Amino acid sequence: MTDVLLSTLRARPRLAELAAYPFNFDVARADHGEEVVLASGAPLEPIAGDDTGGTYFLCDGGAVLYASSEGEAGLIGDSVTEALELLIGLPGWWDVLVPDADAGEAAVIPYGPDPEAARAELRTGLGLPERTPEELLARLHGALLRTDPEYTLLTVEEGMAYELLDELPRPTLRERLLAAGGTGAAGVPAELPPEEDEFAWIATATAAGLAAEARVRLIRLLDDTGPDAVRLGRIATALEAAGDPAQAARAQRLFLSLQDTALDRGSAGRTLARLERLAGDPEAARRALDGAVAALDPRPAVDRTDGQEELDLGLPQPAADTSTRNWRRLGIGRMVAEEYFELALAEAESGHPEAARTALREARELLAVRGGPHDALGELAQRATWAVQRLR
């Protein structure tokens, strides 16, 4: 991505020096420190930094997103021009990120021995007009309110969303849907869900064409959810429905960690494997599926072969979990076999012959143990077999 003003700053050291100090837009600091992406998947390029460790990013279409070193982010302009006009004309913009803020003198005057001369020289060098602080403040607030969902910033490592940079009020999904009305473009159904059921409103928003907003809302809900298995399960289901299997897998991993019984862990692991596969990570899917099988298999009794004697404290010993002893012959066995077939297909499409053959073998062994008819998996089994054979 290119921009005329950026090219000018990079080509003219004096202007770059002024932009860096006193206006805190340093093109030599374009390194954010951690890998980030937009939730929308659109391109993102770091173009400058400030003296607090924050970074300015150029987004697809030319908009500028600012991300702080404290995990906050917000859109500050629809172009590099707007962003620089803001930083030059309202250098204390950090102090006006709240409702009813006043673009007072403290936010307008930059640091430095001769700030007005620096402001005039940089504006002239970049060909920027002079705008009133009130105009810049209104434009900044308008940009910040458009951060979600198009410019929501996520960490690559964990998939968590940066918090919003500002404290400005925003309409809820419910308010957006009600404003659209029953005959509006959003297509809100006549019987609206209860106000207190946020997941019902999220589902309605997804179905009504606001899937991107619903998805970002779910990501933020996931970030704020503690060890609540029921809530995590609902978030995982809703994220998959919103078309984000990677975030759904993140929720499912947390859900899985809270399961107590072998059957619940096995079932949750199988679901996690499916989500990891849909997210394009067959290796993670394989780990999840193998973990599901390990959870479903009853734990054998401890065999003391190391020559050490167990210390008998007179406490009751936990019994082996045998509630899933025959799981391979039950519905969960068929579902795990199905996922192994799907995994074999995914590995074959990814060009991993050994992993594909292993998954196919696991699936066939599960079906062999089940016995009886399994026509429901016949077509899938055949497709997986053909895909693996073609790898030869």
mmCIF file of C-alpha atoms in Angstrom:
data_model
loop_
_atom_site.group_PDB
_atom_site.id
_atom_site.type_symbol
_atom_site.label_atom_id
_atom_site.label_comp_id
_atom_site.label_asym_id
_atom_site.label_seq_id
_atom_site.Cartn_x
_atom_site.Cartn_y
_atom_site.Cartn_z
ATOM 1 C CA MET A 1 0.000 0.000 0.000
ATOM 2 C CA THR A 2 1.264 3.476 -0.886
ATOM 3 C CA ASP A 3 0.276 7.005 0.054
ATOM 4 C CA VAL A 4 1.503 10.331 -1.323
ATOM 5 C CA LEU A 5 2.026 11.972 2.074
ATOM 6 C CA LEU A 6 3.864 8.930 3.395
ATOM 7 C CA SER A 7 6.144 9.002 0.387
ATOM 8 C CA THR A 8 6.769 12.684 1.014
ATOM 9 C CA LEU A 9 7.698 12.117 4.658
ATOM 10 C CA ARG A 10 10.004 9.251 3.756
ATOM 11 C CA ALA A 11 11.715 11.322 1.069
ATOM 12 C CA ARG A 12 12.135 14.564 3.047
ATOM 13 C CA PRO A 13 14.014 14.101 6.337
ATOM 14 C CA ARG A 14 13.164 17.580 7.654
ATOM 15 C CA LEU A 15 9.424 16.955 7.354
ATOM 16 C CA ALA A 16 9.810 13.466 8.852
ATOM 17 C CA GLU A 17 11.685 15.030 11.773
ATOM 18 C CA LEU A 18 8.879 17.520 12.396
ATOM 19 C CA ALA A 19 6.216 14.825 12.122
ATOM 20 C CA ALA A 20 8.063 12.752 14.718
ATOM 21 C CA TYR A 21 8.583 15.697 17.063
ATOM 22 C CA PRO A 22 6.524 17.420 18.209
ATOM 23 C CA PHE A 23 3.609 15.659 16.469
ATOM 24 C CA ASN A 24 4.504 12.072 17.436
ATOM 25 C CA PHE A 25 4.185 10.442 13.995
ATOM 26 C CA ASP A 26 7.575 8.821 13.496
ATOM 27 C CA VAL A 27 7.955 6.909 10.223
ATOM 28 C CA ALA A 28 11.161 5.363 11.600
ATOM 29 C CA ARG A 29 9.205 3.573 14.381
ATOM 30 C CA ALA A 30 6.959 1.357 12.236
ATOM 31 C CA ASP A 31 7.349 -1.745 14.409
ATOM 32 C CA HIS A 32 4.448 -2.688 16.631
ATOM 33 C CA GLY A 33 6.174 -5.336 18.734
ATOM 34 C CA GLU A 34 3.583 -8.099 18.289
ATOM 35 C CA GLU A 35 1.903 -9.576 15.250
ATOM 36 C CA VAL A 36 -1.631 -8.336 14.699
ATOM 37 C CA VAL A 37 -4.326 -8.682 12.028
ATOM 38 C CA LEU A 38 -7.681 -7.147 11.283
ATOM 39 C CA ALA A 39 -10.649 -9.313 12.215
ATOM 40 C CA SER A 40 -11.995 -8.678 8.721
ATOM 41 C CA GLY A 41 -8.881 -10.232 7.194
ATOM 42 C CA ALA A 42 -8.146 -7.064 5.179
ATOM 43 C CA PRO A 43 -4.506 -5.983 4.611
ATOM 44 C CA LEU A 44 -2.756 -4.015 7.323
ATOM 45 C CA GLU A 45 0.601 -2.194 7.188
ATOM 46 C CA PRO A 46 2.455 -0.452 10.054
ATOM 47 C CA ILE A 47 3.589 2.963 8.816
ATOM 48 C CA ALA A 48 4.706 4.939 11.889
ATOM 49 C CA GLY A 49 4.946 4.894 15.655
ATOM 50 C CA ASP A 50 4.932 7.248 18.616
ATOM 51 C CA ASP A 51 7.036 7.680 21.734
ATOM 52 C CA THR A 52 4.678 5.558 23.883
ATOM 53 C CA GLY A 53 5.137 2.377 21.832
ATOM 54 C CA GLY A 54 1.940 2.849 19.854
ATOM 55 C CA THR A 55 1.699 2.200 16.125
ATOM 56 C CA TYR A 56 -0.169 3.750 13.199
ATOM 57 C CA PHE A 57 -1.407 1.225 10.641
ATOM 58 C CA LEU A 58 -2.465 1.852 7.063
ATOM 59 C CA CYS A 59 -5.525 -0.236 6.225
ATOM 60 C CA ASP A 60 -6.883 -1.374 2.890
ATOM 61 C CA GLY A 61 -8.649 1.603 1.348
ATOM 62 C CA GLY A 62 -6.337 4.107 3.025
ATOM 63 C CA ALA A 63 -7.823 4.422 6.528
ATOM 64 C CA VAL A 64 -5.439 4.802 9.487
ATOM 65 C CA LEU A 65 -5.789 2.706 12.640
ATOM 66 C CA TYR A 66 -3.889 3.516 15.818
ATOM 67 C CA ALA A 67 -2.923 0.731 18.255
ATOM 68 C CA SER A 68 -1.449 1.490 21.651
ATOM 69 C CA SER A 69 1.142 -0.598 23.456
ATOM 70 C CA GLU A 70 -1.516 -1.262 26.133
ATOM 71 C CA GLY A 71 -3.779 -3.304 23.877
ATOM 72 C CA GLU A 72 -6.188 -0.605 22.684
ATOM 73 C CA ALA A 73 -6.971 0.342 19.094
ATOM 74 C CA GLY A 74 -9.180 2.724 17.162
ATOM 75 C CA LEU A 75 -9.682 4.240 13.734
ATOM 76 C CA ILE A 76 -8.451 7.851 13.718
ATOM 77 C CA GLY A 77 -8.965 8.863 10.102
ATOM 78 C CA ASP A 78 -10.160 7.690 6.712
ATOM 79 C CA SER A 79 -6.794 8.540 5.164
ATOM 80 C CA VAL A 80 -3.207 9.414 6.026
ATOM 81 C CA THR A 81 -4.149 12.988 5.220
ATOM 82 C CA GLU A 82 -6.921 12.993 7.843
ATOM 83 C CA ALA A 83 -4.664 11.320 10.401
ATOM 84 C CA LEU A 84 -1.877 13.881 9.907
ATOM 85 C CA GLU A 85 -4.334 16.781 9.974
ATOM 86 C CA LEU A 86 -5.528 15.438 13.338
ATOM 87 C CA LEU A 87 -2.037 14.980 14.786
ATOM 88 C CA ILE A 88 -0.869 18.399 13.617
ATOM 89 C CA GLY A 89 -3.999 20.334 14.525
ATOM 90 C CA LEU A 90 -5.017 18.408 17.654
ATOM 91 C CA PRO A 91 -1.816 16.808 19.015
ATOM 92 C CA GLY A 92 -3.466 16.167 22.387
ATOM 93 C CA TRP A 93 -6.148 13.979 20.781
ATOM 94 C CA TRP A 94 -5.549 11.338 23.467
ATOM 95 C CA ASP A 95 -7.301 13.642 25.950
ATOM 96 C CA VAL A 96 -10.533 13.958 23.937
ATOM 97 C CA LEU A 97 -11.560 10.294 23.569
ATOM 98 C CA VAL A 98 -14.573 10.655 25.865
ATOM 99 C CA PRO A 99 -18.129 11.932 25.266
ATOM 100 C CA ASP A 100 -18.650 15.706 25.367
ATOM 101 C CA ALA A 101 -14.906 16.342 25.164
ATOM 102 C CA ASP A 102 -13.748 19.888 24.554
ATOM 103 C CA ALA A 103 -10.944 20.609 22.088
ATOM 104 C CA GLY A 104 -9.390 23.065 24.511
ATOM 105 C CA GLU A 105 -6.029 24.730 24.495
ATOM 106 C CA ALA A 106 -4.249 21.810 26.172
ATOM 107 C CA ALA A 107 -5.194 19.485 23.307
ATOM 108 C CA VAL A 108 -4.289 21.983 20.589
ATOM 109 C CA ILE A 109 -0.824 23.231 21.581
ATOM 110 C CA PRO A 110 2.009 20.761 20.784
ATOM 111 C CA TYR A 111 5.228 20.353 22.738
ATOM 112 C CA GLY A 112 8.446 22.028 21.717
ATOM 113 C CA PRO A 113 10.158 25.399 21.936
ATOM 114 C CA ASP A 114 8.353 26.944 18.939
ATOM 115 C CA PRO A 115 5.265 24.773 18.320
ATOM 116 C CA GLU A 116 3.377 27.123 15.994
ATOM 117 C CA ALA A 117 6.376 27.504 13.695
ATOM 118 C CA ALA A 118 6.767 23.718 13.568
ATOM 119 C CA ARG A 119 3.041 23.324 12.843
ATOM 120 C CA ALA A 120 3.128 25.880 10.031
ATOM 121 C CA GLU A 121 6.256 24.411 8.441
ATOM 122 C CA LEU A 122 4.896 20.856 8.473
ATOM 123 C CA ARG A 123 1.487 21.875 7.138
ATOM 124 C CA THR A 124 3.081 23.855 4.327
ATOM 125 C CA GLY A 125 5.521 21.075 3.461
ATOM 126 C CA LEU A 126 2.733 18.501 3.244
ATOM 127 C CA GLY A 127 0.224 20.838 1.605
ATOM 128 C CA LEU A 128 -2.345 20.447 4.374
ATOM 129 C CA PRO A 129 -5.063 22.998 5.124
ATOM 130 C CA GLU A 130 -5.670 24.481 8.555
ATOM 131 C CA ARG A 131 -8.753 23.055 10.244
ATOM 132 C CA THR A 132 -10.461 24.106 13.463
ATOM 133 C CA PRO A 133 -10.007 21.958 16.581
ATOM 134 C CA GLU A 134 -13.787 21.460 16.697
ATOM 135 C CA GLU A 135 -13.831 20.080 13.153
ATOM 136 C CA LEU A 136 -10.941 17.741 13.911
ATOM 137 C CA LEU A 137 -12.586 16.533 17.129
ATOM 138 C CA ALA A 138 -15.875 15.774 15.397
ATOM 139 C CA ARG A 139 -14.092 13.905 12.626
ATOM 140 C CA LEU A 140 -12.015 11.921 15.137
ATOM 141 C CA HIS A 141 -15.088 10.823 17.092
ATOM 142 C CA GLY A 142 -16.818 9.817 13.866
ATOM 143 C CA ALA A 143 -13.838 7.679 12.864
ATOM 144 C CA LEU A 144 -13.524 6.046 16.289
ATOM 145 C CA LEU A 145 -17.183 5.002 16.195
ATOM 146 C CA ARG A 146 -16.474 3.116 12.952
ATOM 147 C CA THR A 147 -13.718 0.968 14.440
ATOM 148 C CA ASP A 148 -15.926 -2.106 14.885
ATOM 149 C CA PRO A 149 -16.398 -4.310 12.976
ATOM 150 C CA GLU A 150 -14.288 -3.445 9.925
ATOM 151 C CA TYR A 151 -11.193 -2.291 11.809
ATOM 152 C CA THR A 152 -11.240 -4.544 14.887
ATOM 153 C CA LEU A 153 -7.636 -5.494 15.659
ATOM 154 C CA LEU A 154 -6.714 -9.016 16.823
ATOM 155 C CA THR A 155 -3.517 -10.555 18.160
ATOM 156 C CA VAL A 156 -2.255 -13.344 15.927
ATOM 157 C CA GLU A 157 -0.951 -15.493 18.767
ATOM 158 C CA GLU A 158 -4.137 -15.661 20.861
ATOM 159 C CA GLY A 159 -6.816 -14.232 18.594
ATOM 160 C CA MET A 160 -7.938 -11.730 21.241
ATOM 161 C CA ALA A 161 -9.341 -8.352 20.248
ATOM 162 C CA TYR A 162 -7.714 -5.074 21.167
ATOM 163 C CA GLU A 163 -9.981 -3.024 23.404
ATOM 164 C CA LEU A 164 -11.587 0.071 21.949
ATOM 165 C CA LEU A 165 -9.417 3.154 22.205
ATOM 166 C CA ASP A 166 -12.237 5.459 23.258
ATOM 167 C CA GLU A 167 -15.141 5.615 25.710
ATOM 168 C CA LEU A 168 -17.752 6.896 23.264
ATOM 169 C CA PRO A 169 -21.274 5.364 23.508
ATOM 170 C CA ARG A 170 -22.287 2.977 20.757
ATOM 171 C CA PRO A 171 -25.650 1.430 19.830
ATOM 172 C CA THR A 172 -26.093 -2.210 20.801
ATOM 173 C CA LEU A 173 -26.984 -4.903 18.288
ATOM 174 C CA ARG A 174 -30.524 -4.821 19.657
ATOM 175 C CA GLU A 175 -30.742 -1.079 19.043
ATOM 176 C CA ARG A 176 -29.325 -1.488 15.533
ATOM 177 C CA LEU A 177 -31.892 -4.144 14.699
ATOM 178 C CA LEU A 178 -34.790 -2.221 16.164
ATOM 179 C CA ALA A 179 -33.720 0.879 14.267
ATOM 180 C CA ALA A 180 -33.740 -1.147 11.049
ATOM 181 C CA GLY A 181 -37.364 -2.133 11.710
ATOM 182 C CA GLY A 182 -39.229 -5.223 10.602
ATOM 183 C CA THR A 183 -39.217 -4.155 6.958
ATOM 184 C CA GLY A 184 -35.736 -2.676 6.827
ATOM 185 C CA ALA A 185 -32.695 -4.031 5.017
ATOM 186 C CA ALA A 186 -31.729 -6.003 8.094
ATOM 187 C CA GLY A 187 -34.944 -8.002 7.846
ATOM 188 C CA VAL A 188 -35.709 -8.173 11.559
ATOM 189 C CA PRO A 189 -38.373 -10.832 12.229
ATOM 190 C CA ALA A 190 -41.761 -9.715 13.515
ATOM 191 C CA GLU A 191 -41.288 -11.572 16.814
ATOM 192 C CA LEU A 192 -38.128 -10.093 18.269
ATOM 193 C CA PRO A 193 -36.127 -12.005 20.904
ATOM 194 C CA PRO A 194 -36.185 -10.925 24.558
ATOM 195 C CA GLU A 195 -34.041 -7.953 25.420
ATOM 196 C CA GLU A 196 -32.008 -9.866 27.993
ATOM 197 C CA ASP A 197 -31.004 -12.732 25.668
ATOM 198 C CA GLU A 198 -27.865 -11.377 24.009
ATOM 199 C CA PHE A 199 -27.238 -14.586 22.087
ATOM 200 C CA ALA A 200 -30.693 -14.413 20.520
ATOM 201 C CA TRP A 201 -29.960 -10.884 19.331
ATOM 202 C CA ILE A 202 -26.585 -11.991 17.993
ATOM 203 C CA ALA A 203 -28.221 -14.841 16.078
ATOM 204 C CA THR A 204 -30.849 -12.457 14.733
ATOM 205 C CA ALA A 205 -28.165 -9.993 13.665
ATOM 206 C CA THR A 206 -26.239 -12.766 11.893
ATOM 207 C CA ALA A 207 -29.334 -13.834 9.990
ATOM 208 C CA ALA A 208 -30.273 -10.225 9.227
ATOM 209 C CA GLY A 209 -27.074 -9.315 7.398
ATOM 210 C CA LEU A 210 -25.063 -7.943 10.324
ATOM 211 C CA ALA A 211 -22.820 -10.994 10.575
ATOM 212 C CA ALA A 212 -19.582 -8.976 10.816
ATOM 213 C CA GLU A 213 -20.896 -6.951 13.750
ATOM 214 C CA ALA A 214 -22.272 -10.073 15.427
ATOM 215 C CA ARG A 215 -18.928 -11.842 14.992
ATOM 216 C CA VAL A 216 -16.914 -9.008 16.538
ATOM 217 C CA ARG A 217 -19.396 -8.803 19.399
ATOM 218 C CA LEU A 218 -18.902 -12.526 20.022
ATOM 219 C CA ILE A 219 -15.104 -12.184 19.961
ATOM 220 C CA ARG A 220 -15.307 -9.439 22.566
ATOM 221 C CA LEU A 221 -17.726 -11.552 24.638
ATOM 222 C CA LEU A 222 -15.263 -14.435 24.475
ATOM 223 C CA ASP A 223 -12.411 -12.209 25.636
ATOM 224 C CA ASP A 224 -14.483 -11.147 28.643
ATOM 225 C CA THR A 225 -15.805 -14.606 29.600
ATOM 226 C CA GLY A 226 -14.277 -16.480 32.512
ATOM 227 C CA PRO A 227 -14.567 -20.205 33.376
ATOM 228 C CA ASP A 228 -18.245 -20.478 32.438
ATOM 229 C CA ALA A 229 -18.732 -23.672 30.433
ATOM 230 C CA VAL A 230 -22.323 -22.960 29.409
ATOM 231 C CA ARG A 231 -21.503 -19.482 28.146
ATOM 232 C CA LEU A 232 -18.344 -20.653 26.360
ATOM 233 C CA GLY A 233 -20.311 -23.388 24.630
ATOM 234 C CA ARG A 234 -22.894 -20.898 23.394
ATOM 235 C CA ILE A 235 -20.179 -18.546 22.188
ATOM 236 C CA ALA A 236 -18.450 -21.357 20.272
ATOM 237 C CA THR A 237 -21.729 -22.354 18.599
ATOM 238 C CA ALA A 238 -22.566 -18.754 17.720
ATOM 239 C CA LEU A 239 -19.087 -18.044 16.323
ATOM 240 C CA GLU A 240 -19.316 -21.057 14.049
ATOM 241 C CA ALA A 241 -22.732 -19.881 12.871
ATOM 242 C CA ALA A 242 -21.212 -16.439 12.223
ATOM 243 C CA GLY A 243 -18.612 -18.053 9.961
ATOM 244 C CA ASP A 244 -15.538 -17.905 12.204
ATOM 245 C CA PRO A 245 -14.367 -21.457 13.000
ATOM 246 C CA ALA A 246 -10.969 -20.232 14.256
ATOM 247 C CA GLN A 247 -12.529 -18.106 17.002
ATOM 248 C CA ALA A 248 -15.085 -20.846 17.633
ATOM 249 C CA ALA A 249 -12.170 -23.248 18.198
ATOM 250 C CA ARG A 250 -10.658 -20.791 20.691
ATOM 251 C CA ALA A 251 -13.924 -20.816 22.647
ATOM 252 C CA GLN A 252 -14.209 -24.597 22.331
ATOM 253 C CA ARG A 253 -10.717 -25.132 23.743
ATOM 254 C CA LEU A 254 -11.723 -23.222 26.858
ATOM 255 C CA PHE A 255 -15.010 -25.143 26.999
ATOM 256 C CA LEU A 256 -13.138 -28.436 26.733
ATOM 257 C CA SER A 257 -10.845 -27.514 29.615
ATOM 258 C CA LEU A 258 -13.879 -27.257 31.919
ATOM 259 C CA GLN A 259 -15.372 -30.690 31.175
ATOM 260 C CA ASP A 260 -15.315 -33.231 34.007
ATOM 261 C CA THR A 261 -16.429 -36.585 32.597
ATOM 262 C CA ALA A 262 -14.723 -38.735 30.007
ATOM 263 C CA LEU A 263 -17.755 -38.623 27.725
ATOM 264 C CA ASP A 264 -17.983 -34.838 27.900
ATOM 265 C CA ARG A 265 -14.266 -34.433 27.245
ATOM 266 C CA GLY A 266 -14.409 -36.822 24.323
ATOM 267 C CA SER A 267 -17.446 -35.135 22.791
ATOM 268 C CA ALA A 268 -15.973 -31.651 23.264
ATOM 269 C CA GLY A 269 -12.651 -32.812 21.808
ATOM 270 C CA ARG A 270 -14.359 -34.204 18.739
ATOM 271 C CA THR A 271 -16.155 -30.866 18.217
ATOM 272 C CA LEU A 272 -12.868 -29.019 18.667
ATOM 273 C CA ALA A 273 -11.269 -31.229 16.022
ATOM 274 C CA ARG A 274 -14.008 -30.315 13.559
ATOM 275 C CA LEU A 275 -13.597 -26.598 14.238
ATOM 276 C CA GLU A 276 -9.801 -26.754 13.920
ATOM 277 C CA ARG A 277 -10.206 -28.561 10.618
ATOM 278 C CA LEU A 278 -12.706 -25.993 9.335
ATOM 279 C CA ALA A 279 -10.277 -23.266 10.414
ATOM 280 C CA GLY A 280 -7.649 -24.789 8.121
ATOM 281 C CA ASP A 281 -5.402 -26.387 10.743
ATOM 282 C CA PRO A 282 -5.492 -30.177 10.223
ATOM 283 C CA GLU A 283 -2.538 -30.694 12.574
ATOM 284 C CA ALA A 284 -4.433 -29.071 15.444
ATOM 285 C CA ALA A 285 -7.513 -31.048 14.427
ATOM 286 C CA ARG A 286 -5.530 -34.277 14.669
ATOM 287 C CA ARG A 287 -4.266 -33.395 18.151
ATOM 288 C CA ALA A 288 -7.794 -32.609 19.297
ATOM 289 C CA LEU A 289 -9.197 -35.819 17.842
ATOM 290 C CA ASP A 290 -6.456 -37.985 19.325
ATOM 291 C CA GLY A 291 -7.100 -36.239 22.636
ATOM 292 C CA ALA A 292 -10.788 -37.063 22.362
ATOM 293 C CA VAL A 293 -9.991 -40.753 21.877
ATOM 294 C CA ALA A 294 -7.590 -40.698 24.824
ATOM 295 C CA ALA A 295 -10.274 -39.106 26.992
ATOM 296 C CA LEU A 296 -12.894 -41.677 25.991
ATOM 297 C CA ASP A 297 -10.698 -44.690 26.647
ATOM 298 C CA PRO A 298 -10.951 -45.861 30.307
ATOM 299 C CA ARG A 299 -7.755 -45.182 32.208
ATOM 300 C CA PRO A 300 -5.895 -48.382 33.097
ATOM 301 C CA ALA A 301 -5.016 -49.112 36.679
ATOM 302 C CA VAL A 302 -1.622 -47.832 37.810
ATOM 303 C CA ASP A 303 1.032 -50.476 37.330
ATOM 304 C CA ARG A 304 3.883 -50.022 39.803
ATOM 305 C CA THR A 305 6.919 -51.341 37.957
ATOM 306 C CA ASP A 306 9.409 -48.718 39.087
ATOM 307 C CA GLY A 307 10.295 -50.536 42.305
ATOM 308 C CA GLN A 308 8.749 -47.843 44.461
ATOM 309 C CA GLU A 309 6.052 -48.518 47.006
ATOM 310 C CA GLU A 310 2.990 -46.302 47.120
ATOM 311 C CA LEU A 311 2.574 -44.350 50.295
ATOM 312 C CA ASP A 312 -0.648 -45.547 51.906
ATOM 313 C CA LEU A 313 -2.274 -42.664 53.721
ATOM 314 C CA GLY A 314 -5.550 -44.475 54.213
ATOM 315 C CA LEU A 315 -7.307 -42.208 51.691
ATOM 316 C CA PRO A 316 -9.885 -43.525 49.211
ATOM 317 C CA GLN A 317 -8.356 -44.112 45.789
ATOM 318 C CA PRO A 318 -10.126 -42.653 42.726
ATOM 319 C CA ALA A 319 -11.819 -45.307 40.632
ATOM 320 C CA ALA A 320 -11.018 -45.659 36.964
ATOM 321 C CA ASP A 321 -13.579 -43.930 34.743
ATOM 322 C CA THR A 322 -15.216 -46.834 32.906
ATOM 323 C CA SER A 323 -18.376 -44.994 31.844
ATOM 324 C CA THR A 324 -17.204 -44.972 28.216
ATOM 325 C CA ARG A 325 -15.848 -48.520 28.050
ATOM 326 C CA ASN A 326 -17.913 -49.330 24.939
ATOM 327 C CA TRP A 327 -17.820 -45.866 23.369
ATOM 328 C CA ARG A 328 -16.616 -47.210 20.012
ATOM 329 C CA ARG A 329 -19.932 -49.033 19.580
ATOM 330 C CA LEU A 330 -22.012 -45.979 20.493
ATOM 331 C CA GLY A 331 -22.957 -42.823 18.615
ATOM 332 C CA ILE A 332 -19.855 -41.043 19.807
ATOM 333 C CA GLY A 333 -17.788 -43.736 18.106
ATOM 334 C CA ARG A 334 -19.489 -43.053 14.777
ATOM 335 C CA MET A 335 -18.967 -39.295 15.191
ATOM 336 C CA VAL A 336 -15.251 -39.747 15.946
ATOM 337 C CA ALA A 337 -14.898 -42.062 12.950
ATOM 338 C CA GLU A 338 -16.652 -39.493 10.784
ATOM 339 C CA GLU A 339 -14.225 -36.806 11.893
ATOM 340 C CA TYR A 340 -11.242 -39.059 11.146
ATOM 341 C CA PHE A 341 -12.578 -39.495 7.607
ATOM 342 C CA GLU A 342 -12.981 -35.717 7.268
ATOM 343 C CA LEU A 343 -9.466 -35.270 8.611
ATOM 344 C CA ALA A 344 -8.125 -37.766 6.059
ATOM 345 C CA LEU A 345 -9.726 -35.668 3.310
ATOM 346 C CA ALA A 346 -8.274 -32.443 4.723
ATOM 347 C CA GLU A 347 -4.788 -33.924 5.052
ATOM 348 C CA ALA A 348 -4.970 -35.308 1.527
ATOM 349 C CA GLU A 349 -6.010 -31.916 0.146
ATOM 350 C CA SER A 350 -3.121 -30.328 2.071
ATOM 351 C CA GLY A 351 -0.646 -32.754 0.499
ATOM 352 C CA HIS A 352 0.197 -34.683 3.681
ATOM 353 C CA PRO A 353 0.047 -38.341 2.600
ATOM 354 C CA GLU A 354 1.239 -39.991 5.809
ATOM 355 C CA ALA A 355 -1.123 -37.976 8.007
ATOM 356 C CA ALA A 356 -3.982 -38.696 5.593
ATOM 357 C CA ARG A 357 -3.306 -42.448 5.632
ATOM 358 C CA THR A 358 -3.095 -42.469 9.426
ATOM 359 C CA ALA A 359 -6.434 -40.683 9.778
ATOM 360 C CA LEU A 360 -8.037 -43.023 7.258
ATOM 361 C CA ARG A 361 -6.720 -46.065 9.128
ATOM 362 C CA GLU A 362 -8.064 -44.743 12.440
ATOM 363 C CA ALA A 363 -11.497 -44.208 10.900
ATOM 364 C CA ARG A 364 -11.637 -47.686 9.393
ATOM 365 C CA GLU A 365 -10.563 -49.308 12.651
ATOM 366 C CA LEU A 366 -13.319 -47.498 14.510
ATOM 367 C CA LEU A 367 -15.922 -48.671 12.016
ATOM 368 C CA ALA A 368 -14.608 -52.217 12.209
ATOM 369 C CA VAL A 369 -15.082 -52.244 15.983
ATOM 370 C CA ARG A 370 -18.590 -50.806 15.672
ATOM 371 C CA GLY A 371 -19.740 -53.573 13.388
ATOM 372 C CA GLY A 372 -23.154 -53.599 11.752
ATOM 373 C CA PRO A 373 -24.287 -51.224 8.990
ATOM 374 C CA HIS A 374 -22.760 -47.803 8.728
ATOM 375 C CA ASP A 375 -24.275 -46.550 5.492
ATOM 376 C CA ALA A 376 -24.363 -42.991 6.834
ATOM 377 C CA LEU A 377 -20.573 -42.841 6.474
ATOM 378 C CA GLY A 378 -20.309 -44.848 3.259
ATOM 379 C CA GLU A 379 -20.101 -41.916 0.855
ATOM 380 C CA LEU A 380 -17.692 -40.001 3.116
ATOM 381 C CA ALA A 381 -15.526 -43.102 3.601
ATOM 382 C CA GLN A 382 -15.351 -43.609 -0.154
ATOM 383 C CA ARG A 383 -14.363 -40.001 -0.828
ATOM 384 C CA ALA A 384 -11.660 -40.172 1.823
ATOM 385 C CA THR A 385 -10.353 -43.446 0.412
ATOM 386 C CA TRP A 386 -10.177 -42.072 -3.122
ATOM 387 C CA ALA A 387 -8.454 -38.897 -1.939
ATOM 388 C CA VAL A 388 -5.770 -40.895 -0.128
ATOM 389 C CA GLN A 389 -5.282 -43.278 -3.039
ATOM 390 C CA ARG A 390 -4.748 -40.379 -5.428
ATOM 391 C CA LEU A 391 -1.800 -39.269 -3.300
ATOM 392 C CA ARG A 392 0.188 -42.215 -4.599
#
